Short mmCIF file of C-alpha atoms and ligand atoms in Angstrom, two decimals:
data_model
loop_
_atom_site.label_atom_id
_atom_site.label_comp_id
_atom_site.label_asym_id
_atom_site.label_seq_id
_atom_site.Cartn_x
_atom_site.Cartn_y
_atom_site.Cartn_z
CA MET A 283 -35.01 26.94 -40.54
CA ALA A 284 -34.44 22.98 -42.23
CA TRP A 285 -32.47 21.54 -38.66
CA LYS A 286 -35.10 22.32 -37.09
CA VAL A 287 -37.68 20.10 -39.35
CA GLY A 288 -34.96 17.62 -39.17
CA ALA A 289 -34.78 17.74 -35.38
CA ALA A 290 -38.48 17.03 -35.37
CA MET A 291 -38.38 14.41 -38.17
CA ALA A 292 -35.85 12.44 -35.67
CA VAL A 293 -38.00 12.45 -32.73
CA LEU A 294 -40.39 11.18 -34.80
CA LEU A 295 -38.65 8.46 -36.41
CA GLY A 296 -37.31 8.15 -32.55
CA MET A 297 -40.73 7.26 -31.55
CA VAL A 298 -41.49 4.95 -34.26
CA GLY A 299 -38.06 2.45 -33.10
CA VAL A 300 -36.85 3.35 -37.21
CA GLY A 301 -33.14 4.30 -36.66
CA VAL A 302 -32.24 7.91 -37.75
CA GLY A 303 -29.33 7.44 -39.49
CA VAL A 304 -29.56 8.24 -43.66
CA GLY A 305 -31.95 5.42 -44.77
CA GLY A 306 -33.00 4.27 -41.78
CA GLY A 307 -32.75 1.25 -40.48
CA PRO A 308 -29.87 -0.33 -38.33
CA ASP A 309 -26.43 -0.07 -39.14
CA PRO A 310 -24.73 -2.08 -42.13
CA ARG A 311 -21.61 -2.17 -39.74
CA ARG A 312 -23.77 -3.34 -36.32
CA ALA A 313 -23.42 -7.28 -36.77
CA GLY A 314 -19.39 -6.74 -36.86
CA TRP A 315 -19.12 -4.18 -34.37
CA ARG A 316 -21.09 -6.56 -32.08
CA GLU A 317 -18.44 -8.82 -32.93
CA THR A 318 -15.49 -6.78 -30.99
CA TYR A 319 -17.93 -7.02 -27.63
CA ARG A 320 -17.83 -10.55 -26.83
CA PRO A 321 -16.46 -11.27 -23.17
CA PRO A 322 -13.53 -12.90 -23.27
CA ALA A 323 -13.45 -16.98 -21.52
CA GLU A 324 -10.85 -16.20 -18.71
CA ILE A 325 -9.30 -13.57 -16.46
CA PRO A 326 -5.90 -12.90 -17.46
CA PHE A 327 -3.30 -13.84 -14.39
CA PRO A 328 0.07 -12.72 -15.43
CA PRO A 329 2.88 -15.39 -15.25
CA GLU A 330 4.94 -14.17 -12.30
CA ASN A 331 1.75 -13.72 -9.76
CA PRO A 332 -0.51 -16.55 -11.43
CA TYR A 333 -4.19 -17.72 -9.69
CA THR A 334 -4.25 -19.76 -6.60
CA ALA A 335 -7.59 -19.30 -4.22
CA ALA A 336 -5.55 -19.23 -1.53
CA LYS A 337 -3.83 -15.99 -2.22
CA ALA A 338 -6.95 -14.18 -3.86
CA GLU A 339 -8.65 -15.45 -0.57
CA LEU A 340 -5.30 -13.62 2.13
CA GLY A 341 -6.02 -10.87 -0.76
CA ARG A 342 -9.89 -10.28 -0.40
CA ARG A 343 -9.12 -9.91 3.99
CA LEU A 344 -6.16 -7.56 3.12
CA PHE A 345 -8.34 -5.53 0.75
CA PHE A 346 -11.22 -5.26 3.47
CA ASP A 347 -8.86 -5.16 6.41
CA PRO A 348 -8.22 -1.85 8.34
CA ILE A 349 -5.16 -3.61 9.89
CA LEU A 350 -3.63 -1.86 6.81
CA SER A 351 -3.85 1.89 8.06
CA GLY A 352 -1.94 4.26 10.30
CA ASP A 353 -5.21 4.82 12.50
CA GLY A 354 -7.01 1.45 11.83
CA ALA A 355 -10.10 3.46 10.46
CA ARG A 356 -8.99 2.66 6.39
CA ALA A 357 -9.38 -0.24 4.38
CA CYS A 358 -8.84 -0.49 0.66
CA ALA A 359 -12.55 -1.02 0.84
CA THR A 360 -13.22 2.41 2.09
CA CYS A 361 -12.76 4.08 -1.03
CA HIS A 362 -13.04 1.39 -3.67
CA ILE A 363 -16.53 0.25 -2.09
CA PRO A 364 -17.97 -2.84 -3.69
CA ASP A 365 -21.98 -1.37 -3.74
CA LEU A 366 -20.81 1.56 -5.19
CA ALA A 367 -19.15 -0.23 -8.32
CA TRP A 368 -15.88 -0.08 -6.46
CA GLY A 369 -15.58 3.49 -6.57
CA ASP A 370 -17.15 6.00 -3.28
CA GLY A 371 -19.08 8.08 -5.68
CA ARG A 372 -17.39 11.40 -4.68
CA ALA A 373 -15.93 14.09 -6.70
CA ARG A 374 -12.49 13.31 -5.80
CA ALA A 375 -11.14 11.13 -3.06
CA ALA A 376 -11.35 11.60 0.26
CA THR A 377 -7.71 13.01 2.48
CA ARG A 378 -7.90 11.71 6.07
CA MET A 379 -7.76 15.47 6.99
CA GLN A 380 -11.20 16.58 5.98
CA GLY A 381 -9.73 17.71 2.66
CA ASP A 382 -10.00 16.30 -1.26
CA MET A 383 -7.51 14.62 -3.45
CA ASP A 384 -7.21 15.94 -6.89
CA LEU A 385 -8.36 13.01 -8.05
CA ARG A 386 -11.74 10.38 -8.30
CA THR A 387 -11.49 7.25 -7.28
CA PRO A 388 -11.55 4.85 -10.34
CA THR A 389 -13.78 1.80 -10.37
CA LEU A 390 -11.87 -1.90 -9.82
CA ILE A 391 -13.51 -3.73 -12.25
CA ASN A 392 -12.35 -5.42 -14.86
CA VAL A 393 -8.87 -4.06 -13.64
CA ALA A 394 -7.52 -7.09 -14.92
CA TRP A 395 -7.41 -6.80 -18.30
CA GLN A 396 -5.51 -3.16 -17.99
CA ASP A 397 -2.98 -4.34 -19.84
CA GLY A 398 -1.41 -0.85 -19.47
CA PRO A 399 -0.03 1.61 -16.48
CA LEU A 400 -2.44 2.08 -13.96
CA GLY A 401 -3.75 5.14 -12.46
CA TRP A 402 -5.32 8.34 -13.89
CA ASP A 403 -2.06 9.41 -15.31
CA GLY A 404 -0.51 5.56 -15.93
CA LYS A 405 2.17 6.39 -12.27
CA PHE A 406 1.63 2.98 -11.95
CA ARG A 407 3.72 0.27 -14.10
CA THR A 408 1.60 -3.09 -12.96
CA LEU A 409 -1.37 -3.52 -10.41
CA GLU A 410 1.19 -4.56 -8.25
CA SER A 411 2.46 -1.69 -7.58
CA VAL A 412 -0.33 -0.05 -6.73
CA ALA A 413 -1.06 -1.12 -3.09
CA ALA A 414 1.76 0.17 -1.38
CA MET A 415 1.31 3.79 -2.33
CA PRO A 416 -2.52 4.22 -1.06
CA ILE A 417 -1.46 2.70 2.45
CA ALA A 418 2.29 4.89 2.88
CA ALA A 419 0.52 8.25 1.88
CA PRO A 420 0.22 10.03 4.54
CA ALA A 421 -3.19 11.94 3.79
CA ASN A 422 -4.57 8.34 2.96
CA MET A 423 -3.75 5.01 4.60
CA ASN A 424 -1.05 6.76 6.54
CA LEU A 425 0.97 3.30 7.18
CA PRO A 426 4.67 2.78 6.73
CA ILE A 427 5.07 -0.51 4.42
CA PRO A 428 7.34 -1.74 7.12
CA ASP A 429 5.33 -0.94 9.55
CA ALA A 430 2.33 -2.67 7.67
CA LEU A 431 4.38 -5.92 7.23
CA ALA A 432 5.23 -5.68 11.17
CA ARG A 433 1.74 -6.21 12.31
CA LEU A 434 0.20 -8.99 9.48
CA ALA A 435 3.59 -10.48 11.06
CA ALA A 436 2.24 -9.58 14.55
CA ASP A 437 -0.99 -11.45 13.83
CA LYS A 438 -1.21 -15.24 14.05
CA SER A 439 -4.37 -15.78 11.75
CA TYR A 440 -2.32 -13.62 8.92
CA ARG A 441 1.00 -15.45 9.79
CA ALA A 442 -1.08 -18.90 9.00
CA ALA A 443 -2.38 -17.21 5.30
CA PHE A 444 0.79 -15.72 4.37
CA ALA A 445 2.01 -19.37 4.64
CA ASP A 446 -1.51 -20.96 2.91
CA ALA A 447 -0.78 -18.44 0.38
CA PHE A 448 2.68 -19.10 -0.42
CA ASN A 449 3.98 -22.10 1.23
CA ASP A 450 6.30 -20.30 3.55
CA PRO A 451 5.36 -17.72 6.42
CA ALA A 452 7.61 -14.75 5.66
CA ILE A 453 5.66 -11.79 5.07
CA THR A 454 7.54 -9.41 2.24
CA ARG A 455 5.89 -6.61 1.08
CA GLU A 456 6.37 -8.76 -3.12
CA ARG A 457 3.35 -11.04 -1.25
CA LEU A 458 1.18 -7.98 0.25
CA ASP A 459 0.85 -6.81 -3.41
CA ALA A 460 0.79 -10.11 -5.06
CA ALA A 461 -2.50 -11.18 -2.86
CA LEU A 462 -3.87 -7.31 -3.04
CA ALA A 463 -3.51 -8.05 -6.90
CA THR A 464 -4.33 -11.22 -7.19
CA PHE A 465 -7.53 -10.75 -5.27
CA GLN A 466 -8.47 -7.70 -7.41
CA ARG A 467 -8.16 -9.46 -10.67
CA LEU A 468 -11.40 -10.82 -9.60
CA ILE A 469 -13.55 -7.78 -9.64
CA VAL A 470 -15.12 -8.20 -12.61
CA THR A 471 -18.50 -7.52 -14.49
CA GLY A 472 -21.51 -8.66 -14.38
CA SER A 473 -23.66 -10.20 -16.77
CA THR A 474 -25.43 -6.84 -17.95
CA PRO A 475 -28.49 -6.23 -20.69
CA PHE A 476 -25.66 -5.36 -23.07
CA ASP A 477 -23.48 -8.60 -22.27
CA ARG A 478 -27.03 -10.24 -22.71
CA TRP A 479 -27.82 -8.82 -26.40
CA ILE A 480 -24.19 -9.81 -27.24
CA ALA A 481 -24.73 -13.07 -26.36
CA GLY A 482 -27.51 -13.04 -29.06
CA ASP A 483 -30.57 -12.20 -27.02
CA GLU A 484 -32.37 -9.35 -29.13
CA GLY A 485 -34.86 -8.42 -26.65
CA ALA A 486 -32.13 -7.79 -24.53
CA ILE A 487 -31.86 -3.98 -24.82
CA GLY A 488 -34.83 -1.79 -26.52
CA GLU A 489 -34.66 -0.17 -30.36
CA PRO A 490 -33.13 3.07 -28.52
CA ALA A 491 -30.18 1.44 -26.91
CA LYS A 492 -29.84 0.15 -30.25
CA ARG A 493 -29.02 2.80 -32.14
CA GLY A 494 -27.21 4.32 -29.89
CA PHE A 495 -24.68 1.45 -29.98
CA ASP A 496 -24.83 2.51 -33.94
CA LEU A 497 -23.80 5.87 -33.01
CA PHE A 498 -21.35 5.25 -30.68
CA ASN A 499 -19.55 2.91 -33.00
CA GLY A 500 -20.35 4.70 -35.57
CA ARG A 501 -20.91 8.22 -36.32
CA ALA A 502 -20.12 9.91 -32.45
CA GLY A 503 -16.95 7.90 -32.51
CA CYS A 504 -16.96 7.12 -28.74
CA ALA A 505 -16.17 3.57 -29.66
CA GLY A 506 -12.42 4.64 -30.77
CA CYS A 507 -11.51 4.74 -27.29
CA HIS A 508 -13.89 3.03 -25.30
CA SER A 509 -13.25 -0.09 -27.00
CA GLY A 510 -14.34 -3.97 -26.77
CA TRP A 511 -15.58 -5.70 -23.70
CA SER A 512 -13.92 -3.66 -21.60
CA PHE A 513 -14.54 -0.26 -22.96
CA THR A 514 -11.35 1.30 -22.92
CA ASP A 515 -8.39 1.09 -25.11
CA ASN A 516 -6.20 1.26 -22.13
CA SER A 517 -4.34 4.11 -23.26
CA PHE A 518 -4.49 8.34 -22.18
CA HIS A 519 -6.43 10.87 -24.41
CA ASP A 520 -6.97 14.69 -23.63
CA ILE A 521 -11.05 15.11 -24.91
CA GLY A 522 -10.60 18.34 -24.22
CA VAL A 523 -12.26 18.36 -20.10
CA GLY A 524 -9.32 19.12 -17.43
CA THR A 525 -8.22 22.92 -16.56
CA GLY A 526 -6.38 22.01 -13.66
CA ALA A 527 -2.64 21.89 -12.61
CA ASP A 528 -2.99 18.27 -12.97
CA ILE A 529 -1.73 17.88 -17.18
CA GLY A 530 -2.25 13.94 -16.66
CA ARG A 531 0.59 11.22 -18.41
CA GLY A 532 1.77 14.48 -20.26
CA ARG A 533 3.35 15.21 -16.48
CA PHE A 534 5.71 11.81 -17.47
CA MET A 535 5.75 12.31 -21.00
CA PRO A 536 6.87 16.49 -21.21
CA THR A 537 7.80 16.83 -24.99
CA SER A 538 4.36 15.09 -26.63
CA VAL A 539 2.07 17.64 -27.42
CA ALA A 540 -0.70 14.91 -27.39
CA LEU A 541 -0.82 13.70 -23.95
CA GLN A 542 -0.56 16.83 -22.10
CA TYR A 543 -4.24 16.91 -20.48
CA ALA A 544 -4.67 13.03 -21.07
CA PHE A 545 -6.13 10.95 -18.96
CA LYS A 546 -6.86 6.65 -18.88
CA THR A 547 -10.16 5.81 -20.85
CA PRO A 548 -12.23 4.69 -18.02
CA THR A 549 -14.12 1.80 -18.64
CA LEU A 550 -17.87 2.43 -18.95
CA ARG A 551 -18.92 -0.50 -17.41
CA GLU A 552 -21.69 0.10 -14.43
CA ILE A 553 -21.24 3.72 -15.64
CA GLY A 554 -25.13 5.08 -14.70
CA GLN A 555 -23.97 4.15 -10.68
CA ARG A 556 -20.55 5.58 -10.91
CA GLY A 557 -20.90 9.51 -11.06
CA PRO A 558 -19.44 12.51 -10.90
CA TYR A 559 -17.62 11.75 -13.68
CA MET A 560 -13.36 12.37 -15.15
CA HIS A 561 -10.31 12.14 -12.89
CA ASP A 562 -11.33 15.12 -10.94
CA GLY A 563 -15.16 14.58 -10.70
CA SER A 564 -15.85 17.69 -12.50
CA VAL A 565 -18.84 16.29 -14.54
CA PRO A 566 -21.84 15.61 -12.64
CA THR A 567 -24.05 13.44 -14.86
CA LEU A 568 -24.15 11.19 -17.94
CA GLU A 569 -26.65 14.22 -19.53
CA ALA A 570 -23.45 16.46 -19.03
CA VAL A 571 -20.93 14.15 -19.98
CA ILE A 572 -23.03 13.84 -23.93
CA ASP A 573 -23.10 17.64 -23.29
CA LEU A 574 -19.49 17.44 -23.16
CA TYR A 575 -18.66 15.64 -26.09
CA ASP A 576 -21.71 17.26 -28.16
CA ARG A 577 -19.50 20.65 -28.14
CA GLY A 578 -15.91 18.68 -27.94
CA GLY A 579 -14.67 20.38 -25.57
CA ILE A 580 -11.99 22.47 -24.55
CA ALA A 581 -10.00 23.27 -28.20
CA ARG A 582 -6.31 22.70 -27.61
CA PRO A 583 -2.95 21.41 -29.25
CA SER A 584 -3.23 18.01 -27.04
CA ARG A 585 -7.06 17.68 -27.79
CA SER A 586 -7.63 14.13 -29.63
CA ARG A 587 -8.45 14.72 -32.74
CA ALA A 588 -11.26 12.09 -32.51
CA ILE A 589 -12.82 15.06 -30.63
CA LYS A 590 -15.48 17.57 -32.19
CA PRO A 591 -18.91 18.52 -31.86
CA LEU A 592 -20.60 16.30 -32.90
CA ASN A 593 -24.27 17.86 -33.60
CA LEU A 594 -26.36 15.39 -31.84
CA THR A 595 -30.24 15.56 -32.28
CA ARG A 596 -32.09 15.19 -29.00
CA THR A 597 -33.07 11.23 -30.05
CA GLU A 598 -29.03 10.68 -30.77
CA ARG A 599 -28.39 12.23 -27.09
CA ALA A 600 -31.05 10.31 -25.66
CA ASP A 601 -30.27 7.33 -28.03
CA LEU A 602 -26.19 7.26 -26.16
CA LEU A 603 -28.11 7.63 -22.77
CA ALA A 604 -30.45 4.69 -23.21
CA PHE A 605 -26.86 2.42 -25.01
CA LEU A 606 -24.91 3.24 -21.67
CA ALA A 607 -27.75 2.33 -19.07
CA THR A 608 -27.31 -1.07 -20.60
CA LEU A 609 -23.95 -1.22 -19.68
CA SER A 610 -25.33 -1.87 -15.64
CA ALA A 611 -25.72 -5.34 -14.51
CA GLY A 612 -28.49 -3.35 -11.89
CA GLY A 613 -30.00 -6.25 -8.85
CA SER A 614 -26.51 -7.85 -7.62
CA ARG A 615 -24.18 -5.41 -6.55
CA ASP A 616 -21.76 -7.85 -6.26
CA LEU A 617 -19.16 -7.69 -9.48
CA VAL A 618 -16.87 -10.39 -7.95
CA THR A 619 -18.32 -12.98 -9.80
CA ALA A 620 -16.95 -16.56 -10.34
CA SER A 621 -18.07 -17.38 -13.30
CA PHE A 622 -14.93 -17.02 -15.03
CA THR A 623 -12.53 -19.07 -14.50
CA ALA A 624 -8.73 -18.73 -13.48
CA ALA A 625 -6.31 -18.87 -16.95
CA ALA A 626 -3.07 -21.20 -16.49
CA PRO A 627 -0.25 -18.98 -16.83
CA ALA A 628 1.72 -20.05 -19.66
CA PRO A 629 3.87 -23.37 -19.44
C1 HEC B 991 -8.55 7.26 -0.13
C2 HEC B 991 -9.37 6.90 -0.67
C3 HEC B 991 -8.67 5.31 -1.69
C4 HEC B 991 -8.21 4.01 -0.74
C5 HEC B 991 -8.15 4.12 0.94
C6 HEC B 991 -7.32 3.29 -1.70
N1 HEC B 991 -7.50 3.89 -3.03
FE1 HEC B 991 -7.22 2.87 -4.68
N2 HEC B 991 -7.66 4.96 -5.92
C7 HEC B 991 -8.02 5.94 -5.16
C8 HEC B 991 -7.45 7.11 -6.18
C9 HEC B 991 -8.06 8.26 -5.81
C10 HEC B 991 -6.79 6.30 -7.31
C11 HEC B 991 -6.66 7.35 -8.51
C12 HEC B 991 -5.21 7.79 -7.66
C13 HEC B 991 -3.97 7.76 -9.17
O1 HEC B 991 -4.74 7.70 -10.63
O2 HEC B 991 -2.93 8.09 -9.12
C14 HEC B 991 -7.20 5.03 -6.92
C15 HEC B 991 -6.20 4.25 -7.79
C16 HEC B 991 -5.90 2.74 -7.73
C17 HEC B 991 -5.62 1.86 -8.71
C18 HEC B 991 -5.55 2.27 -10.24
C19 HEC B 991 -7.00 1.78 -10.66
C20 HEC B 991 -6.99 2.00 -12.28
O3 HEC B 991 -8.00 1.32 -12.84
O4 HEC B 991 -6.17 2.81 -12.32
C21 HEC B 991 -5.77 0.52 -8.05
C22 HEC B 991 -5.99 -0.53 -8.29
C23 HEC B 991 -5.92 0.82 -6.47
N3 HEC B 991 -6.48 2.50 -6.29
C24 HEC B 991 -6.30 0.12 -5.59
C25 HEC B 991 -6.02 -0.08 -3.91
C26 HEC B 991 -5.84 -0.15 -2.90
C27 HEC B 991 -5.78 -2.16 -3.26
C28 HEC B 991 -6.19 -0.17 -2.06
C29 HEC B 991 -5.88 -0.74 0.02
C30 HEC B 991 -4.74 -0.70 -0.36
C31 HEC B 991 -6.24 1.11 -2.22
N4 HEC B 991 -6.65 1.56 -3.79
C32 HEC B 991 -7.38 2.45 -1.28
C33 HEC B 991 -8.61 6.10 -3.87
C34 HEC B 991 -8.14 4.94 -2.74
C1 HEC B 992 -10.22 10.57 -27.52
C2 HEC B 992 -10.86 8.98 -26.86
C3 HEC B 992 -12.41 9.08 -25.99
C4 HEC B 992 -13.19 9.26 -26.95
C5 HEC B 992 -13.88 9.45 -28.86
C6 HEC B 992 -14.27 9.76 -26.22
N1 HEC B 992 -14.35 9.08 -24.94
FE1 HEC B 992 -15.12 9.06 -23.39
N2 HEC B 992 -13.25 9.73 -22.26
C7 HEC B 992 -12.28 9.56 -22.99
C8 HEC B 992 -11.39 9.62 -21.86
C9 HEC B 992 -9.75 9.68 -21.71
C10 HEC B 992 -12.10 10.15 -20.58
C11 HEC B 992 -11.47 10.36 -19.23
C12 HEC B 992 -11.14 12.09 -19.32
C13 HEC B 992 -10.85 12.08 -17.99
O1 HEC B 992 -11.07 11.52 -16.87
O2 HEC B 992 -10.29 13.47 -17.73
C14 HEC B 992 -13.31 9.63 -20.89
C15 HEC B 992 -14.37 9.98 -20.29
C16 HEC B 992 -15.82 9.39 -20.26
C17 HEC B 992 -16.69 9.25 -19.26
C18 HEC B 992 -16.59 8.99 -18.10
C19 HEC B 992 -16.43 7.88 -17.51
C20 HEC B 992 -15.84 7.87 -15.75
O3 HEC B 992 -15.62 6.96 -15.39
O4 HEC B 992 -15.70 8.53 -15.50
C21 HEC B 992 -18.29 8.68 -20.19
C22 HEC B 992 -19.35 8.52 -19.71
C23 HEC B 992 -17.52 8.61 -21.93
N3 HEC B 992 -15.99 8.77 -21.55
C24 HEC B 992 -18.33 8.50 -22.91
C25 HEC B 992 -18.17 8.40 -23.62
C26 HEC B 992 -18.99 9.03 -25.23
C27 HEC B 992 -20.47 8.50 -24.75
C28 HEC B 992 -17.68 8.80 -26.54
C29 HEC B 992 -18.87 9.29 -27.73
C30 HEC B 992 -19.95 10.45 -27.81
C31 HEC B 992 -16.77 9.52 -25.80
N4 HEC B 992 -16.76 8.80 -24.59
C32 HEC B 992 -15.77 9.19 -26.36
C33 HEC B 992 -11.49 9.27 -23.96
C34 HEC B 992 -12.41 9.24 -24.81
#
């Protein structure tokens, strides 16, 4: 059985740090691929909601304040928990009634770079348009927006903070949305071993991770969707995982075959800290995610043509996992960083 020998060879070669691709050594395309992961210099802010420090500070306060829930028990940070990479570590988000929602809480890391619609199925057109939904949803924060605005207006320090942020004391839904979005755009990934390697530090990641990088960009085809510095194309695909009643983007695009069961490509930043995985939390571990891609998921008309059985060797699976492990900052869990400067809106 020739394939068995091949796998054993691959393991051996892996141990001495030689590439397992045909011919061995790094993929000749590696340097070019590395260029595509250079970090951006600035956080993008939309011209209609430019960055100001006062707005961001107001947004930060609102994000962590349970004043925005009916019974004062929940804030945005109840589910988007900084210490859990801005998710909640659950398969699916918790309702107020001790049940589960249908969807897993996504991380907010690098949300400023999501230039397409937000939400697993793209139900939110812009970042500004998201907040009102969790605030008002009866199963979530359960506070009608007019009540939220009235509460804030009754609080002297919030009146002062809105006046500071908007040069005017009125507290409106648009301003609430704008402040929360401004704060969320400051949630950016910390510096990871991967970023240090991209910046030129050859010793920042090991040989298995470098081989995993070659696979990710080469034969395994992961970078076709998890592309660029944020590891997402901000688009929607069926990778052959969802089986429930939720057909994702297909709900809005019923005539597109490719968008049935299509969900948004998530960032892979801090991925090791963010299980269980997928829109419905149905895949418990990263090993199981690699299994899924190795098998190629459920074959059906909507499944992306980029998804097919990969027949990875044991070393290749380990290399992919080693690569994914380099995408976490480790240590400091405070991923709100001031190392970016806010982009000035285009004149
Ligand atoms: C009960 C937990 C919970 C609370 C509380 C919560 N969220 Fe979420 N959040 C979720 C879930 C679940 C989703 C996915 C929703 C979807 O895709 O339809 C989500 C999606 C988002 C997204 C879209 C992210 C993306 O990558 O597409 C943003 C932004 C967001 N929430 C911000 C907030 C803000 C701001 C608040 C407070 C006003 C908040 N959330 C409160 C669970 C929560
Ligand atoms: C056709 C586009 C596409 C390709 C190719 C692809 N992915 Fe994905 N990936 C997605 C989408 C879409 C999701 C979310 C699916 C869902 O939630 O139902 C996802 C989810 C994931 C997750 C879970 C993220 C989370 O937060 O839950 C990981 C990890 C992952 N992919 C890694 C990989 C690796 C490794 C490869 C290559 C072997 C790969 N992906 C190839 C589109 C793709």
